[in-house]
Coordinates of C-alpha atoms and ligand atoms in Angstrom, one line a residue:
M1 CA 117.3 101.3 100.5
S2 CA 116.2 101.8 104.1
V3 CA 114.6 105.1 105.0
I4 CA 114.3 104.1 108.7
S5 CA 116.6 101.8 110.5
V6 CA 115.9 100.9 114.1
E7 CA 119.1 99.6 115.6
H8 CA 118.8 97.7 118.9
L9 CA 116.5 100.2 120.4
S10 CA 115.6 99.9 124.0
F11 CA 113.5 102.4 125.9
A12 CA 112.0 102.9 129.4
Y13 CA 109.7 105.7 130.4
P14 CA 110.9 107.8 133.3
P15 CA 109.5 106.8 136.7
L16 CA 106.2 108.4 137.6
L17 CA 107.4 109.2 141.2
P18 CA 110.9 110.5 141.9
E19 CA 111.9 107.4 143.9
G20 CA 110.4 105.0 141.3
Q21 CA 112.0 102.9 138.7
P22 CA 112.0 103.6 134.9
F23 CA 109.2 101.6 133.1
P24 CA 110.8 99.5 130.3
V25 CA 108.7 99.2 127.1
L26 CA 111.0 98.4 124.2
R27 CA 114.0 96.1 124.3
D28 CA 116.4 95.4 121.5
V29 CA 114.0 96.4 118.7
V30 CA 115.5 95.9 115.3
L31 CA 113.5 97.0 112.3
S32 CA 113.9 98.7 108.9
L33 CA 111.5 100.4 106.6
D34 CA 112.4 100.5 102.9
K35 CA 111.7 103.3 100.5
G36 CA 108.2 102.9 99.0
E37 CA 107.4 100.1 101.4
F38 CA 104.1 99.6 103.3
L39 CA 104.9 98.0 106.6
A40 CA 102.2 97.1 109.1
L41 CA 103.0 97.0 112.8
M42 CA 100.9 94.7 115.0
G43 CA 101.1 93.8 118.7
P44 CA 99.1 93.4 121.9
T45 CA 97.4 96.3 123.6
G46 CA 99.9 98.3 125.7
G47 CA 102.8 96.5 124.0
G48 CA 104.7 99.6 123.0
K49 CA 103.5 100.2 119.4
S50 CA 102.8 103.9 119.9
T51 CA 106.0 104.3 121.8
L52 CA 107.9 102.8 118.9
C53 CA 106.2 105.2 116.5
M54 CA 107.2 108.2 118.7
A55 CA 110.8 106.9 118.6
L56 CA 110.7 107.3 114.9
N57 CA 109.9 111.0 114.9
G58 CA 112.1 111.9 117.9
L59 CA 109.3 112.5 120.4
V60 CA 110.8 109.5 122.3
P61 CA 113.0 110.4 124.0
Q62 CA 113.3 114.1 123.2
T63 CA 110.0 115.1 124.8
T64 CA 109.4 112.1 127.1
G65 CA 112.8 111.7 128.6
G66 CA 113.5 108.2 129.9
V67 CA 116.2 105.7 129.3
F68 CA 117.1 105.2 125.7
G69 CA 119.5 102.7 124.2
G70 CA 120.5 101.9 120.7
R71 CA 119.9 104.1 117.7
V72 CA 117.1 105.1 115.3
M73 CA 118.2 106.6 111.9
V74 CA 115.6 108.3 109.7
L75 CA 117.0 109.2 106.2
G76 CA 120.4 109.5 107.7
H77 CA 119.4 111.5 110.7
D78 CA 119.8 110.2 114.3
T79 CA 116.4 110.8 115.9
R80 CA 118.0 111.5 119.2
R81 CA 120.2 114.3 118.0
T82 CA 118.0 115.9 115.3
P83 CA 115.4 118.4 116.5
V84 CA 111.9 117.1 116.3
A85 CA 110.9 120.0 114.1
E86 CA 113.6 119.1 111.5
L87 CA 112.6 115.4 111.6
A88 CA 109.0 116.5 111.0
T89 CA 110.0 117.7 107.5
H90 CA 110.7 114.0 106.6
V91 CA 108.4 112.0 108.9
A92 CA 104.7 112.8 109.4
M93 CA 102.6 111.1 112.0
V94 CA 98.9 110.5 112.4
Y95 CA 98.4 109.9 116.1
Q96 CA 96.2 107.3 117.6
D97 CA 94.0 110.0 119.1
P98 CA 93.1 112.5 116.3
E99 CA 91.7 114.9 118.9
S100 CA 95.2 115.5 120.2
Q101 CA 96.3 116.6 116.7
L102 CA 93.6 119.0 115.6
F103 CA 93.7 122.5 116.9
N104 CA 92.8 124.9 114.0
T105 CA 89.5 126.6 113.6
T106 CA 88.6 125.1 110.2
V107 CA 89.4 121.8 108.4
E108 CA 91.2 123.6 105.6
D109 CA 93.4 125.6 108.0
E110 CA 94.2 122.3 109.8
V111 CA 95.4 120.8 106.5
A112 CA 97.3 123.9 105.5
F113 CA 99.0 124.2 108.8
G114 CA 101.8 121.7 108.2
P115 CA 102.9 123.0 104.7
E116 CA 102.7 126.6 106.0
N117 CA 105.1 125.8 108.7
L118 CA 107.4 124.2 106.2
G119 CA 107.4 127.5 104.2
V120 CA 105.7 126.0 101.1
D121 CA 104.6 128.5 98.4
P122 CA 100.9 129.6 99.2
R123 CA 99.7 128.6 95.7
E124 CA 101.1 125.2 96.2
I125 CA 99.5 125.0 99.7
V126 CA 96.1 125.6 98.1
E127 CA 96.7 122.7 95.7
R128 CA 98.0 120.4 98.4
V129 CA 95.0 121.1 100.6
D130 CA 92.5 120.4 97.8
W131 CA 94.4 117.2 96.9
A132 CA 94.6 115.9 100.4
L133 CA 91.0 116.7 101.3
R134 CA 89.8 115.0 98.1
L135 CA 91.9 111.9 98.8
V136 CA 90.2 111.4 102.2
Q137 CA 86.8 112.6 100.9
M138 CA 86.5 115.6 103.2
S139 CA 86.4 118.4 100.6
A140 CA 82.7 119.1 101.4
H141 CA 83.7 119.7 105.0
R142 CA 86.6 122.1 104.5
R143 CA 85.0 125.1 106.2
R144 CA 83.7 123.2 109.2
S145 CA 85.4 123.3 112.6
P146 CA 87.3 120.1 113.4
A147 CA 85.8 120.2 116.8
Q148 CA 82.3 119.5 115.3
L149 CA 83.4 116.5 113.3
S150 CA 82.7 112.8 114.1
G151 CA 85.6 110.6 115.2
G152 CA 86.0 109.1 111.8
E153 CA 85.9 112.5 110.1
K154 CA 88.6 113.8 112.5
Q155 CA 90.7 110.8 111.7
R156 CA 90.4 111.6 108.0
V157 CA 91.4 115.3 108.6
A158 CA 94.4 114.2 110.6
I159 CA 95.4 111.9 107.7
A160 CA 94.9 114.8 105.2
A161 CA 97.0 117.1 107.3
S162 CA 99.8 114.6 107.3
L163 CA 99.5 113.9 103.6
A164 CA 99.7 117.7 102.8
M165 CA 103.2 117.8 104.1
L166 CA 104.2 115.3 101.4
P167 CA 106.5 113.5 103.8
E168 CA 108.9 110.8 102.7
V169 CA 107.8 108.7 105.6
L170 CA 104.2 108.5 106.9
I171 CA 103.5 106.9 110.2
L172 CA 99.9 106.1 111.1
D173 CA 99.0 104.8 114.5
E174 CA 95.8 102.9 114.3
P175 CA 94.3 105.4 111.8
T176 CA 91.2 103.3 111.0
S177 CA 90.1 102.5 114.6
S178 CA 87.1 104.9 114.5
L179 CA 86.1 104.5 110.9
D180 CA 83.3 102.3 109.5
P181 CA 84.3 99.3 107.3
V182 CA 84.0 101.4 104.0
G183 CA 86.1 104.2 105.5
Q184 CA 88.7 101.6 106.7
H185 CA 89.0 100.2 103.3
E186 CA 89.4 103.7 101.7
V187 CA 92.2 104.6 104.1
F188 CA 94.1 101.5 103.3
Y189 CA 93.5 102.0 99.6
V190 CA 94.6 105.6 99.6
I191 CA 97.7 104.8 101.7
E192 CA 98.7 102.0 99.3
Q193 CA 98.3 104.3 96.3
L194 CA 100.6 106.9 97.9
C195 CA 103.1 104.2 98.6
R196 CA 103.1 102.9 95.0
A197 CA 102.6 106.2 93.1
R198 CA 104.8 108.5 95.2
Q199 CA 107.2 106.0 96.7
M200 CA 106.1 107.2 100.2
S201 CA 107.2 104.8 102.9
I202 CA 104.5 103.8 105.3
L203 CA 104.4 102.3 108.7
M204 CA 100.9 101.7 109.9
V205 CA 99.9 100.3 113.3
S206 CA 96.8 98.2 112.8
H207 CA 95.0 95.1 114.0
D208 CA 93.0 94.8 110.8
A209 CA 94.4 91.5 109.5
E210 CA 92.2 91.4 106.4
H211 CA 93.3 94.8 105.2
I212 CA 96.9 94.2 106.1
A213 CA 96.9 91.0 104.1
E214 CA 95.5 92.9 101.1
F215 CA 97.6 96.0 101.2
A216 CA 100.8 95.7 103.2
D217 CA 104.2 94.5 101.9
R218 CA 105.4 93.2 105.3
V219 CA 104.1 92.8 108.8
A220 CA 106.2 93.3 112.0
V221 CA 104.9 91.9 115.3
L222 CA 106.0 93.7 118.4
W223 CA 105.7 91.3 121.3
Q224 CA 107.2 91.5 124.8
G225 CA 109.0 94.7 123.8
H226 CA 110.9 93.4 120.7
I227 CA 110.1 92.6 117.1
A228 CA 109.3 88.9 117.3
R229 CA 108.9 88.5 113.6
V230 CA 108.9 90.6 110.4
D231 CA 107.7 88.8 107.3
S232 CA 105.2 88.7 104.5
P233 CA 101.6 89.0 105.7
L234 CA 101.0 85.4 104.7
A235 CA 104.0 84.1 106.6
V236 CA 103.1 86.0 109.7
F237 CA 99.4 85.1 109.6
E238 CA 100.3 81.4 109.2
D239 CA 102.4 81.6 112.4
E240 CA 99.7 80.4 114.7
E241 CA 101.9 80.1 117.7
L242 CA 103.1 83.7 117.5
L243 CA 99.6 85.0 116.8
E244 CA 98.2 83.2 119.8
Q245 CA 101.0 84.4 122.1
A246 CA 100.6 87.9 121.0
G247 CA 96.8 87.7 121.0
L248 CA 96.4 88.7 117.4
D249 CA 94.0 87.5 114.8
A250 CA 94.7 86.1 111.3
P251 CA 92.4 86.9 108.4
Q252 CA 89.4 84.6 108.4
V253 CA 90.5 83.0 105.1
T254 CA 93.8 82.0 106.6
E255 CA 92.0 80.3 109.4
V256 CA 89.8 78.5 106.9
A257 CA 93.0 77.3 105.0
A258 CA 94.5 76.1 108.3
G259 CA 91.3 74.2 109.1
L260 CA 91.1 72.6 105.7
N261 CA 94.8 71.6 105.8
R262 CA 94.4 70.0 109.2
R263 CA 91.2 68.1 108.3
Y264 CA 91.9 67.1 104.7
G265 CA 95.7 67.3 104.4
T266 CA 95.4 70.0 101.7
R267 CA 98.1 72.6 101.3
F268 CA 96.3 75.8 101.0
H269 CA 98.3 79.0 101.8
F270 CA 96.3 82.2 101.6
A271 CA 95.7 85.4 103.5
R272 CA 93.7 87.2 100.9
L273 CA 90.3 86.5 99.4
D274 CA 91.6 86.6 95.8
S275 CA 94.3 84.0 96.4
A276 CA 91.9 81.9 98.4
E277 CA 89.5 81.8 95.5
Q278 CA 92.2 81.0 93.0
Q279 CA 93.6 78.1 95.1
L280 CA 90.2 76.7 95.9
V281 CA 89.1 76.8 92.3
Q282 CA 92.3 75.2 91.1
D283 CA 92.0 72.4 93.7
L284 CA 88.4 71.7 92.7
Q285 CA 89.2 71.6 89.1
E286 CA 92.0 69.1 89.7
K287 CA 89.7 66.9 91.8
A288 CA 86.7 67.2 89.5
P289 CA 88.0 68.4 86.0
R290 CA 84.5 68.8 84.6
L291 CA 83.5 71.4 87.2
Ligands
ATP1 N1 104.3 108.8 129.0 C1 104.3 107.6 129.5 N2 104.8 107.4 130.8 C2 104.9 106.2 131.3 N3 104.4 105.1 130.7 C3 103.8 105.2 129.5 C4 103.7 106.4 128.9 N4 103.1 106.2 127.7 C5 102.8 104.9 127.6 N5 103.3 104.3 128.7 C6 103.2 102.8 129.0 O1 104.0 102.2 128.1 C7 103.4 100.9 127.7 C8 103.3 100.9 126.1 O2 102.4 101.9 125.7 P1 102.1 102.2 124.2 O3 101.0 103.3 124.2 O4 103.3 102.5 123.5 O5 101.5 100.8 123.8 P2 100.6 100.5 122.5 O6 101.0 99.1 122.0 O7 100.5 101.6 121.6 O8 99.1 100.3 123.2 P3 97.7 100.4 122.5 O9 97.4 99.1 121.9 O10 96.8 100.6 123.7 O11 97.7 101.6 121.6 C9 102.1 100.8 128.4 O12 102.2 100.0 129.5 C10 101.8 102.3 128.8 O13 101.0 102.3 129.9
MG2 MG1 99.0 102.7 120.8

């Protein structure tokens, strides 16, 4: 079942000057997100990924204006006609720049803010705040001011604030860009758990091919304003032509497989370390049974 369906969406930002032309960013975007699915969105810098995310929670075009064509449906609501505040009860968003999202005086107030606005029972809010801060490993910082946190910590708080709303759909726009490698892995891991355990539907913008291959169900590539391909991580990462055009990287193991296949005529197909190991061991055992 689709929770989000993007139907032939096109969008142009309004002109910066009154006599200017609208600035087209998206054209004929077709995409769906299923319940409980973890979909990764990749695409070149400035390609319209954030704009597409904002079309899913109604900010585009409700706050931006501009020329909007097609339709975006979120759990049966048309995002153009449903107030942003009402859409926010279904779709939570972690913005690319966490600074823009944090405005409370303490971390715990920040995380409680969303559920408070939704009218959640205060006892449940306390539980949700504890749970969300624990998940992103920020419990120890709950009384600090978000303004004093590092970039990575701010990002974690922004994620916790979204999680505390227990949304059906969570959109994360490059949420790991200012985290260290351990923090990046943790975020992907937590998000995947939420997806599996709570059937939350996730759309995450990321360039992190290794983690996408490990955790995402599908990958969509936004290129030249439209979705050039949506497929399994392996199929997308083996599409060398598309990756090159869009300036995206495959996981290193997929590049190793492609190199081996070209050089030795092998037929390795992997994007994850575990399947790389499995296929390489099997191949070695077939070639040298005593190994
Ligand atoms: N409010 C706006 N008004 C006019 N143009 C905008 C506005 N916001 C973004 N743009 C332009 O729209 C295009 C797409 O921007 P967007 O931020 O959606 O891309 P992105 O894929 O998220 O980029 P990045 O990889 O840098 O995050 C860019 O050319 C950008 O300059
Ligand atoms: Mg962006």
